[in-house]
CSV table of C-alpha atoms in Angstrom, one decimal:
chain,number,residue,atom,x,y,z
A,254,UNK,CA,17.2,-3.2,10.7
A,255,UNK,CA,16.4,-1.5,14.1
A,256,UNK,CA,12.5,-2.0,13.8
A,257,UNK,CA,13.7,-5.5,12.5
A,258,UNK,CA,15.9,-5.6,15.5
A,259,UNK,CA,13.0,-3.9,17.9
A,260,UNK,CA,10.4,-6.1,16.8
A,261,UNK,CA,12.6,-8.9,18.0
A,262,UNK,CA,12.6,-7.7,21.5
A,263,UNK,CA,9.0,-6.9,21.5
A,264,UNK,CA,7.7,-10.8,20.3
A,265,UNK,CA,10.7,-11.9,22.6
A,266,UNK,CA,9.4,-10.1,25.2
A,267,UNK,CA,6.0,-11.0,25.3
A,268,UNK,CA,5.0,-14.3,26.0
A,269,UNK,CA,3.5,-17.0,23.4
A,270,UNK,CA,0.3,-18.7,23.3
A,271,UNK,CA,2.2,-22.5,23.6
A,272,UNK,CA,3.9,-21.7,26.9
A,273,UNK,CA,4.8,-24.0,28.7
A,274,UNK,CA,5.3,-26.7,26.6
A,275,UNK,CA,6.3,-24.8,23.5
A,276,UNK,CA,8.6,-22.0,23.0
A,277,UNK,CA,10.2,-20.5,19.6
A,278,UNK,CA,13.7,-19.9,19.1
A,279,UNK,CA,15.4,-16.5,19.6
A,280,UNK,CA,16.5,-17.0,15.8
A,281,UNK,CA,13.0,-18.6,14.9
A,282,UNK,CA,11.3,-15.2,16.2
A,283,UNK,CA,14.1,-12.8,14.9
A,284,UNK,CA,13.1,-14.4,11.4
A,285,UNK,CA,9.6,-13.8,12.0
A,286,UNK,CA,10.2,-10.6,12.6
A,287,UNK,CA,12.3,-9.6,9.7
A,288,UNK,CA,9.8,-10.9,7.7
A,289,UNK,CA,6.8,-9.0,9.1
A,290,UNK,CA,9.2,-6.0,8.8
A,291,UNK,CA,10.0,-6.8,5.1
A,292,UNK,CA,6.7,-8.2,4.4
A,293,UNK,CA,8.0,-10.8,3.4
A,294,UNK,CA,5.2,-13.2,5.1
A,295,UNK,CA,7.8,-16.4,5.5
A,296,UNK,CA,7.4,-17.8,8.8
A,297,UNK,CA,9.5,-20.9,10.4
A,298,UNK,CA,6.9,-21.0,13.2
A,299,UNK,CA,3.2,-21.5,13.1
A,300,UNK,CA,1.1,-18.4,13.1
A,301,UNK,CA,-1.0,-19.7,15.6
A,302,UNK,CA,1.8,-20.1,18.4
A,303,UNK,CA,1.6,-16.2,18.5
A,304,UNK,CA,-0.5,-15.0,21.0
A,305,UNK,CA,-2.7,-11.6,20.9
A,306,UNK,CA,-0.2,-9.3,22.2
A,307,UNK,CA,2.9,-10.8,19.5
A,308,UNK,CA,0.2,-10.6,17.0
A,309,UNK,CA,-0.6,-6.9,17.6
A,310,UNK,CA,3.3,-6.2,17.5
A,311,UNK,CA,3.3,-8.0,14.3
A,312,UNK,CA,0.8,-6.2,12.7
A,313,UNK,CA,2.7,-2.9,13.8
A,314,UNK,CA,6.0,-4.5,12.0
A,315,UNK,CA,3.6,-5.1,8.9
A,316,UNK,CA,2.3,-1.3,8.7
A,317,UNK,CA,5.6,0.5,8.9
A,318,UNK,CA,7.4,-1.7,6.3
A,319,UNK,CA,4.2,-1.5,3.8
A,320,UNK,CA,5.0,0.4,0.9
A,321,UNK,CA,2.2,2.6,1.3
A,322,UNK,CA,4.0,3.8,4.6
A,323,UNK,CA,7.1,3.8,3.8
A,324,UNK,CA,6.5,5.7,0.5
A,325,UNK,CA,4.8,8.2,3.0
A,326,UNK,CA,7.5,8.6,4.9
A,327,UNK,CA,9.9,9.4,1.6
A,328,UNK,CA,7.2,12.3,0.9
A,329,UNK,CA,7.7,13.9,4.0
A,330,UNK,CA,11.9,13.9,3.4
A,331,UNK,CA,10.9,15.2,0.0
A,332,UNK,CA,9.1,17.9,2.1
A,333,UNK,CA,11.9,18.6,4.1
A,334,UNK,CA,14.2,18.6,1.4
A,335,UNK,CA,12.7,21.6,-0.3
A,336,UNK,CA,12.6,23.6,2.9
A,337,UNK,CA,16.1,23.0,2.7
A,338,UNK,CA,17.1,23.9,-0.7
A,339,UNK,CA,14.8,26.9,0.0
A,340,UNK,CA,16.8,28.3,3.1
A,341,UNK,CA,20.0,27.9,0.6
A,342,UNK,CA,18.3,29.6,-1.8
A,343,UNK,CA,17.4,32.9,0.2
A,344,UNK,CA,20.7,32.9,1.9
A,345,UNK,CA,22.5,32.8,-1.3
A,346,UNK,CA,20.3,36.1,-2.3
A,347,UNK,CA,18.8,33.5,-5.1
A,348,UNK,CA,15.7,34.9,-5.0
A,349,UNK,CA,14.8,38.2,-2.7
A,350,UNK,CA,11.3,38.5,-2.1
A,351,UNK,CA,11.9,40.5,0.6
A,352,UNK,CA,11.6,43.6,-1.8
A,353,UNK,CA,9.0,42.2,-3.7
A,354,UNK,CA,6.7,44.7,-4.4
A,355,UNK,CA,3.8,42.8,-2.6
A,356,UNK,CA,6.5,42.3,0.0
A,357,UNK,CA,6.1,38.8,0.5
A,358,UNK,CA,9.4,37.0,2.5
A,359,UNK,CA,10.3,33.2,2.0
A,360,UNK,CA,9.6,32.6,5.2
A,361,UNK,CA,5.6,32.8,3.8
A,362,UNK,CA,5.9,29.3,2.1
A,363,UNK,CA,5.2,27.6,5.3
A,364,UNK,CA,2.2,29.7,6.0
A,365,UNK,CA,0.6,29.9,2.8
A,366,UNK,CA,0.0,34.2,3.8
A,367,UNK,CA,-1.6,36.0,1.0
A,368,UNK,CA,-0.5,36.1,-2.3
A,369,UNK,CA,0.4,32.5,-2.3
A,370,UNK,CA,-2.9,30.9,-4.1
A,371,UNK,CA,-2.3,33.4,-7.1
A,372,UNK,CA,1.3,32.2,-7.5
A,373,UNK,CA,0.4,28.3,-7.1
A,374,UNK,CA,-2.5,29.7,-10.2
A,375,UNK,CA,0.3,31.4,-11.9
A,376,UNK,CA,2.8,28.0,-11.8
A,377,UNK,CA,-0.2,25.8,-12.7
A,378,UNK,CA,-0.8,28.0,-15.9
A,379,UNK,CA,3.4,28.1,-16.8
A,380,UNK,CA,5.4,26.5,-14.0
A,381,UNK,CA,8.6,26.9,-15.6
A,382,UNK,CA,8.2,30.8,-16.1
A,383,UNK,CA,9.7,31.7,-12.6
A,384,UNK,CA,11.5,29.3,-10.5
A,385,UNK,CA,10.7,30.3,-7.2
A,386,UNK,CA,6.9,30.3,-7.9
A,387,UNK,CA,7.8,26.9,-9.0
A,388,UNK,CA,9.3,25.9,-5.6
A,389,UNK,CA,6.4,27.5,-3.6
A,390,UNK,CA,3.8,25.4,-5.9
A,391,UNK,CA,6.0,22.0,-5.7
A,392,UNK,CA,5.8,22.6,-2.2
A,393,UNK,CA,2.8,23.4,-1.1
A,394,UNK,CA,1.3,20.3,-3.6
A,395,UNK,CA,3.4,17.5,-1.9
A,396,UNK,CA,2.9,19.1,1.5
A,397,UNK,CA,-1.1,18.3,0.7
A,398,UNK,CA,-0.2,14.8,-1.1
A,399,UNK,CA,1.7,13.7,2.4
A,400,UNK,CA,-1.8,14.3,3.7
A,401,UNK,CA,-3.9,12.3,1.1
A,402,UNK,CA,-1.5,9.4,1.0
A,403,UNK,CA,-2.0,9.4,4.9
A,404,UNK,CA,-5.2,9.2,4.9
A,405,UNK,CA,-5.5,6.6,2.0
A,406,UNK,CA,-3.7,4.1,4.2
A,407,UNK,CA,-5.8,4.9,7.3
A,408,UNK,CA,-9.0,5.2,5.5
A,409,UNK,CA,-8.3,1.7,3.8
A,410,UNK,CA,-7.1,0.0,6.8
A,411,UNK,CA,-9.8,1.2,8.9
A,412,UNK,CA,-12.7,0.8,6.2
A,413,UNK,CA,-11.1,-3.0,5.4
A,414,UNK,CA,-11.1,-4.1,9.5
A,415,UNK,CA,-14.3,-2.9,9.8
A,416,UNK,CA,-15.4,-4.7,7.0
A,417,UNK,CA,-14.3,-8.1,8.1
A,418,UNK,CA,-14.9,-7.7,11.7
A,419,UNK,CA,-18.5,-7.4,10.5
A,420,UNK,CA,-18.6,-9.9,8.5
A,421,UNK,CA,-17.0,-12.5,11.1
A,422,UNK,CA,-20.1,-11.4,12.9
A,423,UNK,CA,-22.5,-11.8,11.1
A,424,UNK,CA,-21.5,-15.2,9.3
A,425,UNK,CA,-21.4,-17.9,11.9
A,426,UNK,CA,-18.8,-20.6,10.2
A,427,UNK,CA,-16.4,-17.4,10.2
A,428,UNK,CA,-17.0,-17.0,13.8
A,429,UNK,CA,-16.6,-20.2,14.8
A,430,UNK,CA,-13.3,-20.5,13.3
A,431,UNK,CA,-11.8,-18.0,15.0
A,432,UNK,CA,-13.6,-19.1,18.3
A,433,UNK,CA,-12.1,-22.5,17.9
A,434,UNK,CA,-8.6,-21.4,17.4
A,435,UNK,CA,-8.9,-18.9,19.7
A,436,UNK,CA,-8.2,-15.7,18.1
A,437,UNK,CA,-9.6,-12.5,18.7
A,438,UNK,CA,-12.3,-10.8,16.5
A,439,UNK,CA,-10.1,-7.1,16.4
A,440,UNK,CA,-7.1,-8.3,16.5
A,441,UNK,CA,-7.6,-10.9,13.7
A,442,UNK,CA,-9.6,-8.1,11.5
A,443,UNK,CA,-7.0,-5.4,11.8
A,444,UNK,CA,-4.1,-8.3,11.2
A,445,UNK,CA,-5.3,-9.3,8.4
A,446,UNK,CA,-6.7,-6.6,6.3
A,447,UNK,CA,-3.3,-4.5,7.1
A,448,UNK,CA,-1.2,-7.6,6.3
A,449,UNK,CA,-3.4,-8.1,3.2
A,450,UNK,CA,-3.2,-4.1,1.9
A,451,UNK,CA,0.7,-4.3,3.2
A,452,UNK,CA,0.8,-7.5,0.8
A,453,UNK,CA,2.2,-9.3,3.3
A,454,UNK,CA,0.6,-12.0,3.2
A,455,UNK,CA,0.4,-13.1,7.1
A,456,UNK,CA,-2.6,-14.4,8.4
A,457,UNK,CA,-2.9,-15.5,12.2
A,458,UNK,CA,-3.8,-19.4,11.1
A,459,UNK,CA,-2.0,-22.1,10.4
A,460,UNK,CA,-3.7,-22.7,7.2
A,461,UNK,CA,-3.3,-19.2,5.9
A,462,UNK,CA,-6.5,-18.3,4.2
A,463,UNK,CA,-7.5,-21.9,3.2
A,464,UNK,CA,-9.7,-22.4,6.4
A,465,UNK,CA,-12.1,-19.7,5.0
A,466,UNK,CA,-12.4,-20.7,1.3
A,467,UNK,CA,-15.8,-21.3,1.4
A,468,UNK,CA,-16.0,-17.8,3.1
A,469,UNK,CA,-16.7,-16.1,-0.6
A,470,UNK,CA,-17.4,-12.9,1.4
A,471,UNK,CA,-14.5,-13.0,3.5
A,472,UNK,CA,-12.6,-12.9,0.1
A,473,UNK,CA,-14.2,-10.4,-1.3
A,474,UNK,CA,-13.8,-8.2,0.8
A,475,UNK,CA,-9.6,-8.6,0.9
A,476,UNK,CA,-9.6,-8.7,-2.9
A,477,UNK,CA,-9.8,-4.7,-3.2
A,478,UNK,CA,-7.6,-4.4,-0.5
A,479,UNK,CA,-4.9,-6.6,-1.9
A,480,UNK,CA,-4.9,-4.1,-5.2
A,481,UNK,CA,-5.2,-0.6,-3.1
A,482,UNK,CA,-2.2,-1.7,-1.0
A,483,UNK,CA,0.2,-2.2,-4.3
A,484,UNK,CA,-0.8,-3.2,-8.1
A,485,UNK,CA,-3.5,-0.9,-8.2
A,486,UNK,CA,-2.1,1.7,-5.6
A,487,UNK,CA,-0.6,4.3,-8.3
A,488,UNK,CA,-4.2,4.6,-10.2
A,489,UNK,CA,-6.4,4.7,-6.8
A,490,UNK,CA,-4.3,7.5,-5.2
A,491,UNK,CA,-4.1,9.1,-8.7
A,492,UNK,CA,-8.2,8.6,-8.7
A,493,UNK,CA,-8.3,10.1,-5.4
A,494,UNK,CA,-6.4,13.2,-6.3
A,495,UNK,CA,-8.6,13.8,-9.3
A,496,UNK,CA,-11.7,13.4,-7.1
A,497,UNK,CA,-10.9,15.7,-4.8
A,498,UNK,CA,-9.4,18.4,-7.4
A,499,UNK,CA,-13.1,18.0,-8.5
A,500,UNK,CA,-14.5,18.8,-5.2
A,501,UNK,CA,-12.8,20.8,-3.6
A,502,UNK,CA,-10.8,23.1,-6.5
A,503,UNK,CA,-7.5,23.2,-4.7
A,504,UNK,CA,-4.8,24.5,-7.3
A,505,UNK,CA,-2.4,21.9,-5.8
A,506,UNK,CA,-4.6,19.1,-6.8
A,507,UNK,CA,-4.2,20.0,-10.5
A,508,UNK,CA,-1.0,20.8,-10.2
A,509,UNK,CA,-0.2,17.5,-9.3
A,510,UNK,CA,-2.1,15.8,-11.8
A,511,UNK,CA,-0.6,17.7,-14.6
A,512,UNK,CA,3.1,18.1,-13.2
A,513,UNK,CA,3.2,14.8,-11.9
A,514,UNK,CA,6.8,14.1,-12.7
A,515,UNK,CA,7.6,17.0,-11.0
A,516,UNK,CA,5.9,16.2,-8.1
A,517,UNK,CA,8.8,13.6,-8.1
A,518,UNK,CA,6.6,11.3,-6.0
A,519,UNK,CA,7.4,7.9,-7.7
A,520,UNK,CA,3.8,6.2,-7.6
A,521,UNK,CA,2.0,9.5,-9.2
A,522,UNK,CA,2.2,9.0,-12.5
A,523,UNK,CA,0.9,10.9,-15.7
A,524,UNK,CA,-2.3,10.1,-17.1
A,525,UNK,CA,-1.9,7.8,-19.7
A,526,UNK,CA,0.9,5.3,-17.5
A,527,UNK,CA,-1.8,5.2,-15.0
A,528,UNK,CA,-4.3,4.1,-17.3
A,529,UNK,CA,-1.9,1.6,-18.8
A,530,UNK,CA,-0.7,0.3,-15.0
A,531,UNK,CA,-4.4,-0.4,-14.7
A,532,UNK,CA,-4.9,-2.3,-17.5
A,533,UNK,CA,-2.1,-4.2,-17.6
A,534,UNK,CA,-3.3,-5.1,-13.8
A,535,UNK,CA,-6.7,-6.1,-14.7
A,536,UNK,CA,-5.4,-8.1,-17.8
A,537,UNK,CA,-2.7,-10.5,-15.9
A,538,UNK,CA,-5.6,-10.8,-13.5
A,539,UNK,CA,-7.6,-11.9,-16.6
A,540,UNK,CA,-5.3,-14.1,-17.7
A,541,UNK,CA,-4.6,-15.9,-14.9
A,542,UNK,CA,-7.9,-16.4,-13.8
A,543,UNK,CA,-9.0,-18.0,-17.4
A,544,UNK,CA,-6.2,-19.9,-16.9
A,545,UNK,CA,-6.7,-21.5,-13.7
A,546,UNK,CA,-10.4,-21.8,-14.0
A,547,UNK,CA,-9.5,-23.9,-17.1
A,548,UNK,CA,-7.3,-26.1,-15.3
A,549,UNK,CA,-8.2,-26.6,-12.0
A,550,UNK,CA,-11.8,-26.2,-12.1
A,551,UNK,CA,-12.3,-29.8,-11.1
A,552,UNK,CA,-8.8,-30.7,-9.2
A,553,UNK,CA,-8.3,-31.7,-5.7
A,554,UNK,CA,-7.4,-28.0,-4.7
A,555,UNK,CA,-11.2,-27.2,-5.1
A,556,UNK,CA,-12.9,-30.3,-4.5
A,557,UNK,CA,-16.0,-29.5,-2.4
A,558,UNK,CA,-16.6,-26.0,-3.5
A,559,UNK,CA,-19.7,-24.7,-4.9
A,560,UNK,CA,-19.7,-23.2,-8.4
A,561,UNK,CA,-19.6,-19.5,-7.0
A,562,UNK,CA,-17.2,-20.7,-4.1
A,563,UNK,CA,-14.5,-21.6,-7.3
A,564,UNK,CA,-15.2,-18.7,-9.0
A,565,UNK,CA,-14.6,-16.3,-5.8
A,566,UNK,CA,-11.3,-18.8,-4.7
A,567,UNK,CA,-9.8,-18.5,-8.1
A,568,UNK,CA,-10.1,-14.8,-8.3
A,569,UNK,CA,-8.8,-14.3,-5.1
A,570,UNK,CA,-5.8,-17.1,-5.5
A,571,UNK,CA,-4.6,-15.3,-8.8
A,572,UNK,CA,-5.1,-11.4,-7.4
A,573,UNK,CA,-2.6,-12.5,-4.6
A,574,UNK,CA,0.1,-14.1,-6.9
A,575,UNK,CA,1.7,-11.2,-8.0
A,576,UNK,CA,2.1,-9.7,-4.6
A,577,UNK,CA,0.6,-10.8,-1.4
A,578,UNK,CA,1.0,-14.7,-1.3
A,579,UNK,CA,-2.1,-15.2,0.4
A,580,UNK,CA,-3.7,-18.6,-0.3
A,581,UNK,CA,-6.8,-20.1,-0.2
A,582,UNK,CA,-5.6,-23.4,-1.8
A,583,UNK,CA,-3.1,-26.0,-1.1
A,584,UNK,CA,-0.7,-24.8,-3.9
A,585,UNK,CA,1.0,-27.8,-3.8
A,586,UNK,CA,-2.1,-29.8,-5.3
A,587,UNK,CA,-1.5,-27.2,-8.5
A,588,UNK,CA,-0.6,-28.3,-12.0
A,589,UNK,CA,2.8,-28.1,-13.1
A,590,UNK,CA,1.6,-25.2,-15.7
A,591,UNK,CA,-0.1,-23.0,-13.1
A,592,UNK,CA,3.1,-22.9,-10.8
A,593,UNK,CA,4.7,-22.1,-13.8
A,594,UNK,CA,2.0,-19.4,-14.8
A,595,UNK,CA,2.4,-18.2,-10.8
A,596,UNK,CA,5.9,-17.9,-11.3
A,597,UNK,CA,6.1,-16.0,-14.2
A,598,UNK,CA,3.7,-13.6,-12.8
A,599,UNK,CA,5.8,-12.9,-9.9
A,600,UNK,CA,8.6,-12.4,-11.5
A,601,UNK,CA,6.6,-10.0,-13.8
A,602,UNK,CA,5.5,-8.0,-11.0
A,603,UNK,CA,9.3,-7.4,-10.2
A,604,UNK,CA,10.1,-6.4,-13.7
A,605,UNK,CA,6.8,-4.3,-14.4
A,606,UNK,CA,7.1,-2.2,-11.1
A,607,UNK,CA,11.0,-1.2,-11.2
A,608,UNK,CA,10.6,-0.5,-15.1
A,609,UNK,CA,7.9,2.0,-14.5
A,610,UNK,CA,9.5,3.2,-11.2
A,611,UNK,CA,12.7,3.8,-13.3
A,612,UNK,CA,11.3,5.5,-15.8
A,613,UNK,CA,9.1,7.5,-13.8
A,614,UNK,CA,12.5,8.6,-11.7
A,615,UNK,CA,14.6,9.2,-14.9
A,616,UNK,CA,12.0,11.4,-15.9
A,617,UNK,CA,11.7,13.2,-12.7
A,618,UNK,CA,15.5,13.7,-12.5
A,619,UNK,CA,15.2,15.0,-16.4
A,620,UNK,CA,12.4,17.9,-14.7
């Protein structure tokens, strides 16, 4: 509600491209705003009214109610949390370290002294053998996961805008798109591609993605980013994890991977639901695509197209259904079964996520 409410102020502020002859209404922009905040991507006013500066703002809106951000932002009060229970703990006399004999103090778990790497071994090995070596190792692992998931959305975001502000570049019917509706090359790269991995769904034209359909690159390019930002986004982090465990050795790597439910982070999940996320992801991608390659190949939606152009608009139109809402068609030129399909899939995303994510808690609560 208050970035809701501060967004507001900030496109309120700021002045619109129409001016004068055209001016949203305080409730029109308030929408827009919850929307962008919510990422919701519904919109009673055209994208294009929106000039640079509400567009920036808008992105901002976008990035902090992503799920990717806001699941970041949980992490750290699971951080906090611990520190917490871990003051109790030592005031309590729970655990007294203090007369340890390697004389370590509690207050240590912030600064990882010495010592600490041979615990986090030791709970690795058997975490449930002593409690406190426990806490120390829960700690220290989502204290490093804050960091990776951090720099997942940065390195995403910044790798995806760079991406497409090159490519605008370097294709000229890209360019000249954006040059005739007047949008700016950064502004409209970093819009879309953290609207796109925020599945959002925004885009700063009117037509939403349909203006760059024969653009095949263009949609390439968001594809990935569409999946990082959500269906996908519990086995890429998960990947990511395991990569650097690889590289780098750090015991708080493994013990993530192996103690995930511990971890208590509700998009790390063990090995095997990962693995079955993915595929399930990859075959209602399959499905849909078969599906609408069957029956629209030849339609009005993708009249004009070359064959590769339909192959590449297809992908990208069933990849978004489930999440985003990006479009690169005029859905309302779809058969009656494809809504349908559409529908169904959206409504599968809903059930699929908060099944796992229940599960995933229960068990978590169960640790």
């Amino acid at each position: 509600m208050i970035f809701s409410f501060l967004g507001f102020l900030a496109l309120n502020v700021t002045k619109p491209r129409t001016l004068p002859s055209f001016r949203p209404h305080n409730l029109d922009v308030f929408f827009t705003s919850v929307s962008a905040t919510t990422v919701s991507s519904m919109s009673t006013v055209e994208m294009e009214v929106f000039s640079n500066a509400q567009l920036v703002f808008m992105t901002i809106l976008m990035f902090l109610g992503g799920e990717a951000f806001t699941s970041f932002l949980r992490l750290q009060l699971m951080k906090l949390k611990l520190v917490k229970k871990q003051s109790v703990l030592q005031n309590n006399d729970a655990f007294d370290y203090s007369n340890s004999s390697n004389g370590e103090g509690l207050h240590n778990l912030e600064l990882g002294t010495v010592g600490l790497d041979n615990k986090l071994e030791h709970a690795v090995i058997n975490p449930m053998e002593d409690s406190h070596h426990e806490a120390i190792a829960k700690f220290k692992s989502i204290r490093l996961l804050t960091y990776v998931v951090l720099g997942y959305i940065f390195v995403v975001i910044l790798l995806g805008s760079s991406l497409v502000s090159i490519y605008i570049t370097f294709i000229p019917s890209a360019k000249q798109i954006l040059n005739e509706k007047g949008l700016n090359l950064h502004t409209f790269s970093i819009f879309t591609t953290v609207s796109t991995f925020a599945n959002c769904g925004f885009v700063p034209t009117n037509e939403n993605m349909m203006v760059f359909k024969q653009n095949s690159g263009l949609l390439l390019i968001l594809i990935p980013q569409i999946l990082l930002g959500n269906t996908l986004y519990a086995p890429s982090l998960r990947f990511v994890i395991w990569f650097l465990w690889k590289f780098t050795k750090r015991q708080e790597f493994e013990y993530i991977l192996k103690n995930s439910k511990r971890v208590g982070y509700s998009h790390i999940f063990p090995r095997f639901e990962t693995i079955t996320i993915a595929i399930t992801v990859l075959a209602f991608i399959l499905v849909q695509f078969v599906a609408f390659c069957s029956l629209e190949w030849n339609s009005e939606a993708t009249a004009g197209l070359s064959t590769y152009q339909k192959l590449v608009g297809s992908l990208f139109e069933v990849v978004n259904t489930r999440h985003t809402g990006q479009s690169v068609f005029d859905i309302s030129s779809f058969t009656p079964a494809i809504i349908v399909l559409f529908a169904l899939m959206m409504l599968a995303s809903i059930s699929f996520h908060s099944s796992f994510s229940t599960n995933n808690i229960h068990d978590q609560v169960e640790y």
